[in-house]
Coordinates of C-alpha atoms in Angstrom, one line a residue:
X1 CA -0.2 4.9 23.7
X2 CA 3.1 6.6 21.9
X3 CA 4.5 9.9 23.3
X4 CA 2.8 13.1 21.9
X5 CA 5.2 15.2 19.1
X6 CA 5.3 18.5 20.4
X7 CA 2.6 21.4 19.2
X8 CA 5.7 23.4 17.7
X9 CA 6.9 20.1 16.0
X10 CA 3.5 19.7 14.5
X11 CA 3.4 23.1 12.6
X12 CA 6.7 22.8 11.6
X13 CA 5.8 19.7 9.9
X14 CA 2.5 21.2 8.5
X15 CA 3.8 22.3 5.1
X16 CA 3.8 19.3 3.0
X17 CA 6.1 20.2 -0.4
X18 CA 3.4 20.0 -3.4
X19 CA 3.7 17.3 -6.4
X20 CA 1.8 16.1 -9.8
X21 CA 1.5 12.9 -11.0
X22 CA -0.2 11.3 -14.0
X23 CA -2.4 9.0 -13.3
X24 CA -2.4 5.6 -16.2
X25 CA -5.0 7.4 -18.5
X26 CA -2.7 10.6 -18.5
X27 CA -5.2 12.4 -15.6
X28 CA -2.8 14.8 -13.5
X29 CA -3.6 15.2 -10.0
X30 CA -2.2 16.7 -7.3
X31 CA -1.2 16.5 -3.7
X32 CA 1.2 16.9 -0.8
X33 CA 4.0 15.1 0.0
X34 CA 5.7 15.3 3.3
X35 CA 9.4 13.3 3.2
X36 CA 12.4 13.0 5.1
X37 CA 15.6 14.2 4.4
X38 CA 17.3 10.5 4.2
X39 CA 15.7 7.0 2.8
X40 CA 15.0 4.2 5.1
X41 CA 14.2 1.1 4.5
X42 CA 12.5 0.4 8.2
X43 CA 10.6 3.9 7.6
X44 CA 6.5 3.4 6.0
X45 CA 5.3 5.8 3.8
X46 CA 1.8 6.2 4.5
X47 CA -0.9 7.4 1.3
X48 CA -4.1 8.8 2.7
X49 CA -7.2 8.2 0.9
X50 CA -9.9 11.1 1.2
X51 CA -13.5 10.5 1.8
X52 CA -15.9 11.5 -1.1
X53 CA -15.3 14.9 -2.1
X54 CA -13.3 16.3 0.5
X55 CA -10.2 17.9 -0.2
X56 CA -6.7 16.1 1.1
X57 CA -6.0 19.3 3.1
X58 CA -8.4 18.1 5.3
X59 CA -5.7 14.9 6.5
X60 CA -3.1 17.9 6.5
X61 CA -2.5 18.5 10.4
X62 CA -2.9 14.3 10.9
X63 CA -0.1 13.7 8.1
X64 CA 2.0 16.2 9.6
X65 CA 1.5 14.4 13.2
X66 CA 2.3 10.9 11.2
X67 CA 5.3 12.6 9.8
X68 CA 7.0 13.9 13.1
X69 CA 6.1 10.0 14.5
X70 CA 8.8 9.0 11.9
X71 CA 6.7 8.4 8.4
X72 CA 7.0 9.8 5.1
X73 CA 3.6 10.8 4.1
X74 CA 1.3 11.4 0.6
X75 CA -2.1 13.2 0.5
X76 CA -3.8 13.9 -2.9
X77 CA -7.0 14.7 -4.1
X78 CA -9.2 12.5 -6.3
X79 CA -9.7 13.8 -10.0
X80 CA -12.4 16.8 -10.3
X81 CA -11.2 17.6 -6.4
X82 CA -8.8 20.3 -4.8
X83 CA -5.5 20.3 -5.9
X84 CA -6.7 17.8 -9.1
X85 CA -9.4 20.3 -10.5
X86 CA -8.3 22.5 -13.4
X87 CA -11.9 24.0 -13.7
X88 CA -15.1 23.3 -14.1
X89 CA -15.9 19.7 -13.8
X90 CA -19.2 20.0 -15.5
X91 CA -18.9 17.2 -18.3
X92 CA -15.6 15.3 -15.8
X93 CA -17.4 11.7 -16.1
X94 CA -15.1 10.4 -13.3
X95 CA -16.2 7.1 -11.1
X96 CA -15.7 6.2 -7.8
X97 CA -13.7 3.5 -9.4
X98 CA -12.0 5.6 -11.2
X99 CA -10.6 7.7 -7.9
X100 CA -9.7 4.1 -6.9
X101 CA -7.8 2.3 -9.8
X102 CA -6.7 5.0 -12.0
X103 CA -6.2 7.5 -9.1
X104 CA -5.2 5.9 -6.0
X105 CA -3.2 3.2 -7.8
X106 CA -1.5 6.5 -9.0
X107 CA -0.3 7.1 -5.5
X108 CA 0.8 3.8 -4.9
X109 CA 3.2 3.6 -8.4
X110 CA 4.4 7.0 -6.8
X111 CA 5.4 5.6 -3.3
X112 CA 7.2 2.7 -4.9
X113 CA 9.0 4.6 -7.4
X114 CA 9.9 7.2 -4.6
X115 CA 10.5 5.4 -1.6
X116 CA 12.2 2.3 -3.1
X117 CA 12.3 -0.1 -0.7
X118 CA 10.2 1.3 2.2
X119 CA 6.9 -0.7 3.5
X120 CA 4.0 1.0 2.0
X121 CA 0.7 2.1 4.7
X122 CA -2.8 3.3 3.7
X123 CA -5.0 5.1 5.7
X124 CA -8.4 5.5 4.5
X125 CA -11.1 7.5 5.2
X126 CA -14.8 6.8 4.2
X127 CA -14.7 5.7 0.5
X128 CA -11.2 6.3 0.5
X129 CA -10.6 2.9 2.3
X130 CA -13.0 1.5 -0.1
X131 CA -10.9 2.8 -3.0
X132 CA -7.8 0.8 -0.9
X133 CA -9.0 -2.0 -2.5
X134 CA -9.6 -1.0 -6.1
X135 CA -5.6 -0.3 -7.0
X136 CA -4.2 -3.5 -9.0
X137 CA -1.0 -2.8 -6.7
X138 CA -3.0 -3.3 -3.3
X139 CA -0.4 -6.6 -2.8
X140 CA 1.9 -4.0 -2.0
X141 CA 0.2 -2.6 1.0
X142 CA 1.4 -3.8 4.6
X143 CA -0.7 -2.3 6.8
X144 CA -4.2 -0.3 6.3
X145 CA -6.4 1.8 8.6
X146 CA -9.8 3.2 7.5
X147 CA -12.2 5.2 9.2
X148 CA -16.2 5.0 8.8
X149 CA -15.7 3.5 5.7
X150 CA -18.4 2.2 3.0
X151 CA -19.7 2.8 0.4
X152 CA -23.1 4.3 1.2
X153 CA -25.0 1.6 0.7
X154 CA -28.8 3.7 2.5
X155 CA -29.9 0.5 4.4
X156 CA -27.1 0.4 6.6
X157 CA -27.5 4.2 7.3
X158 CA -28.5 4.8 10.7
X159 CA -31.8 3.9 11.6
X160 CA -32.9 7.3 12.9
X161 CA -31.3 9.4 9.9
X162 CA -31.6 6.5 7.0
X163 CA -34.9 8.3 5.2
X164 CA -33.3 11.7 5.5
X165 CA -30.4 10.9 4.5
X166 CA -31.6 8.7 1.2
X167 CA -34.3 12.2 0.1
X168 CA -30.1 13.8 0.4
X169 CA -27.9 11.6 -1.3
X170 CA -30.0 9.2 -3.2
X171 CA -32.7 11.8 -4.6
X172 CA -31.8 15.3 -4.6
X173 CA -28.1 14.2 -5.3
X174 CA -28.5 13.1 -8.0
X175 CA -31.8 15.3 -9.1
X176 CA -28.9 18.5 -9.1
X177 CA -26.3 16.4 -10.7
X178 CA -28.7 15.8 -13.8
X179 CA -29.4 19.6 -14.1
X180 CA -26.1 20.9 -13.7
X181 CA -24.1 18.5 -15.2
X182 CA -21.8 17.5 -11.7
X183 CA -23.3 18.1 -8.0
X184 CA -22.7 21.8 -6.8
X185 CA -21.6 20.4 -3.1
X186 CA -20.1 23.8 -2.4
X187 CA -22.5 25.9 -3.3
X188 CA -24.4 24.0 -0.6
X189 CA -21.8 23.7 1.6
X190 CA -22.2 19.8 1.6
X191 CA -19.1 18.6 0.0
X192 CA -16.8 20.1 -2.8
X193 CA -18.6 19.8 -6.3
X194 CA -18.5 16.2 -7.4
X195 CA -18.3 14.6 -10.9
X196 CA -21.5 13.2 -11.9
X197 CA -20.0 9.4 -12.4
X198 CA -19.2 9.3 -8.9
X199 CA -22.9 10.7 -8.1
X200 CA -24.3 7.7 -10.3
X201 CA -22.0 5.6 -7.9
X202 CA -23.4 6.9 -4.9
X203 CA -27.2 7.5 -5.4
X204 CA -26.9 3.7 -7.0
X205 CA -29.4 1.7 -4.0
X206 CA -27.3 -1.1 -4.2
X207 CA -26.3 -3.4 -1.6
X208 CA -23.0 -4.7 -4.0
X209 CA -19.7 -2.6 -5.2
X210 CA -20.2 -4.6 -8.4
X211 CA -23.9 -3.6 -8.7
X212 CA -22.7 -0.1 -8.6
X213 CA -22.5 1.8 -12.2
X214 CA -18.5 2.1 -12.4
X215 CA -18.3 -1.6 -10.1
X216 CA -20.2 -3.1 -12.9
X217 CA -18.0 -2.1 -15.2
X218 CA -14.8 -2.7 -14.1
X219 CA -16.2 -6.5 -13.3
X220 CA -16.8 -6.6 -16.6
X221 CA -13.3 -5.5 -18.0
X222 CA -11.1 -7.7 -15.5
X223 CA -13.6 -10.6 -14.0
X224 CA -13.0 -9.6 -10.4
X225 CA -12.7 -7.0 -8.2
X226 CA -8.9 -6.5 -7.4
X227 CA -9.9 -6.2 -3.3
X228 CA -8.3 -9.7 -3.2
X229 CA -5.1 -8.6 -4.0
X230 CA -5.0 -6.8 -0.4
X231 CA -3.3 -9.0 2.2
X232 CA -2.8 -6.0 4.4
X233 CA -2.8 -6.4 8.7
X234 CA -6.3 -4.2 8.4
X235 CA -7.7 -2.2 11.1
X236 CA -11.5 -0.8 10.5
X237 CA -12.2 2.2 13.0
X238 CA -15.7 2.8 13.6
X239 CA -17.5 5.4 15.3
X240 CA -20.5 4.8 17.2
X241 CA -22.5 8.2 16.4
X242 CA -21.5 7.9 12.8
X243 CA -24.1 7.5 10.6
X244 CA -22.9 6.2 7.7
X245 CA -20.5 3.9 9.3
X246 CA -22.4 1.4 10.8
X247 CA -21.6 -2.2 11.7
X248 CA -23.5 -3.2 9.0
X249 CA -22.1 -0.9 6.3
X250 CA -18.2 -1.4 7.8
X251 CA -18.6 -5.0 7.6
X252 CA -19.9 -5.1 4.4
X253 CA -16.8 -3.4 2.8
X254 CA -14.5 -5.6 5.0
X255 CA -16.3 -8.3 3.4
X256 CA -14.4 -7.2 0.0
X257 CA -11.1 -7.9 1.4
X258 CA -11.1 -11.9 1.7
X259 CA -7.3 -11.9 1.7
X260 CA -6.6 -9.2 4.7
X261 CA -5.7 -9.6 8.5
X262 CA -9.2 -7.7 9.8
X263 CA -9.9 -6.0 12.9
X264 CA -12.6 -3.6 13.5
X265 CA -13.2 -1.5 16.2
X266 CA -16.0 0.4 17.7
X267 CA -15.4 3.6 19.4
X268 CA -17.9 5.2 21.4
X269 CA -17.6 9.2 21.9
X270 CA -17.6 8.6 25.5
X271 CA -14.9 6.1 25.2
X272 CA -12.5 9.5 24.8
X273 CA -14.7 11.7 27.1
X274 CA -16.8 13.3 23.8
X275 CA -20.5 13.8 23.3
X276 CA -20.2 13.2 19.8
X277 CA -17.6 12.6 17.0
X278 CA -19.4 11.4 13.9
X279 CA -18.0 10.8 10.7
X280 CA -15.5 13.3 10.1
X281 CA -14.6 14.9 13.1
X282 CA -11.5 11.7 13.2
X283 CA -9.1 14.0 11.6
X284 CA -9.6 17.4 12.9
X285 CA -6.3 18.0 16.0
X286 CA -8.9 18.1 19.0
X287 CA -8.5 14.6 18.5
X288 CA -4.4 14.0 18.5
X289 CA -4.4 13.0 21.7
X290 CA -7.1 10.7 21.8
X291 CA -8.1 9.1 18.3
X292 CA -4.8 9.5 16.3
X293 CA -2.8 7.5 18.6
X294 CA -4.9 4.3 17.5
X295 CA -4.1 4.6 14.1
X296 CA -0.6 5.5 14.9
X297 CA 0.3 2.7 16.8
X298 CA -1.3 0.4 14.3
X299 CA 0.6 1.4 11.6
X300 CA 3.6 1.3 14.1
X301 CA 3.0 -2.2 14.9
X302 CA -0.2 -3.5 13.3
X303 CA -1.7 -4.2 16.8
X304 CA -4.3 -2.1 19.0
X305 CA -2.4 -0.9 22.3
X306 CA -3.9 -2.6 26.0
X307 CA -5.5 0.8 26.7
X308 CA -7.1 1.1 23.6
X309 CA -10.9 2.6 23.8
X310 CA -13.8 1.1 22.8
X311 CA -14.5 -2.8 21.3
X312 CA -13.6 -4.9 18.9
X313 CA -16.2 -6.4 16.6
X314 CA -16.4 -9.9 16.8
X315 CA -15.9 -11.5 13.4
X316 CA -18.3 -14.0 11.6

């Protein structure tokens, strides 16, 4: 594993410098950019995608550990989210396919036209590494690392939680969304509130991306899905106690990228000495010295180190 960045290098690094960017349909969204002082070509700049409805400065303390390991960094938040919500999102029809082509291919116009020259990295957490796929630029990307992600499709939800999880997300989702015009995550203390096309997306019991409101109609528009145009060295990091991101439901979004170099692998909380991790606990600090190192070195190198824990998936 690589050498640990001091704790006082960390917070110095915390304080990414803030940006706007228009996304092709004139959206603005915002974000965080963390850059160094001089270009270089050898140096990756590495766009985080967010999971659904959580706000980028939740990847802050892990882009500020990616930045003192030697990367320029990007973190933004999907339109309707964080720093890309200008009020009330009541009546903001965005998609999940729209975070992913409009917004996220956004970023990736951004890193070229900022960082001319330098390879370009995605990390990608949840549906953020399904929206890694959706960008019409994704031939740009070199190397890509997602955590738990899918695209909640409720049969490959955990056994033991699937039928509480489905009443959640699939029913009363999308029961509030239709009464208050978006889903009032915060009030509940679920999620941050989420645009009702991106509800549609999720509640959707569909075992296809295509099959999926906003999927079907981007098929539509173009004929494909642009996850082909991703010939990235892929790494899929999944956590055993995670209950959205099972086998089944990482697979089935690796499925997508026909084109990629794919590894997944399966971690195990006791792998790192931990009861439990689930599916966001990845990017809090108690986990720099144990979990961020994979992705690190991955990006680094676009291999897994010898002592890397847990297993890797074998592929069909």
């Amino acid at each position: 594993m690589q050498n640990m960045p001091s704790k006082s290098a960390i917070l110095k690094a915390m304080s990414g410098e803030p940006f706007k960017e228009a996304a092709a349909d004139g959206f603005i969204l915002g974000g965080f950019i963390w850059r160094h002082a001089l270009p270089d070509p050898q140096r990756a700049v590495v766009i985080i995608n967010a999971a659904t409805s959580v706000r980028c400065r939740h990847y802050g303390r892990f882009a500020a550990y990616l930045f003192a390991n030697g990367f320029d960094v990007i973190t933004y938040d999907y339109r309707g989210i964080g720093e890309s919500r200008s009020a009330s999102i009541k009546g903001l029809d965005a998609s999940w396919t729209d975070w992913g082509a409009l917004d996220f291919e956004a970023m990736l116009k951004r890193a070229q036209r900022q960082f001319p020259g330098q390879p370009i990295d995605v990390v990608g957490h949840s549906f953020g590494g399904c929206a890694a796929g959706l960008g019409e630029s994704g031939r740009v990307i070199r190397r890509l690392v997602t955590v738990g992600a899918q695209f909640a499709y409720w049969r490959d939800y955990a056994p033991e939680q699937r039928w509480r999880m489905f009443g959640k997300w699939h029913l009363l989702m999308p029961l509030l969304t239709l009464l208050c015009g978006y889903f009032p995550g915060k009030r509940l203390g679920w999620l941050e509130d989420t645009p009702s096309g991106v509800v549609r997306d999720w509640s959707k019991p569909a075992a296809r991306y295509e099959q999926r409101p906003s999927g079907r109609a981007l098929l539509e528009k173009t004929g494909a899905l642009p996850f082909a145009n991703v010939g990235a060295q892929t790494l899929a990091i999944s956590i055993s106690d995670d209950p959205y991101g099972t086998i089944a439901a990482i697979e089935r979004l690796l499925g997508y990228f026909s084109n990629a170099q794919k590894t997944h692998l399966r971690i195990a909380p006791q792998d790192i000495g931990e009861q439990q991790v689930g599916h966001f606990a990845f990017f809090r600090s108690a986990y720099q010295a144990t979990l961020w190192p994979i992705a690190l070195t991955w990006l680094q190198t676009g291999a897994l180190a010898p002592d890397t824990p847990g297993r890797q998936v074998p592929r069909s």
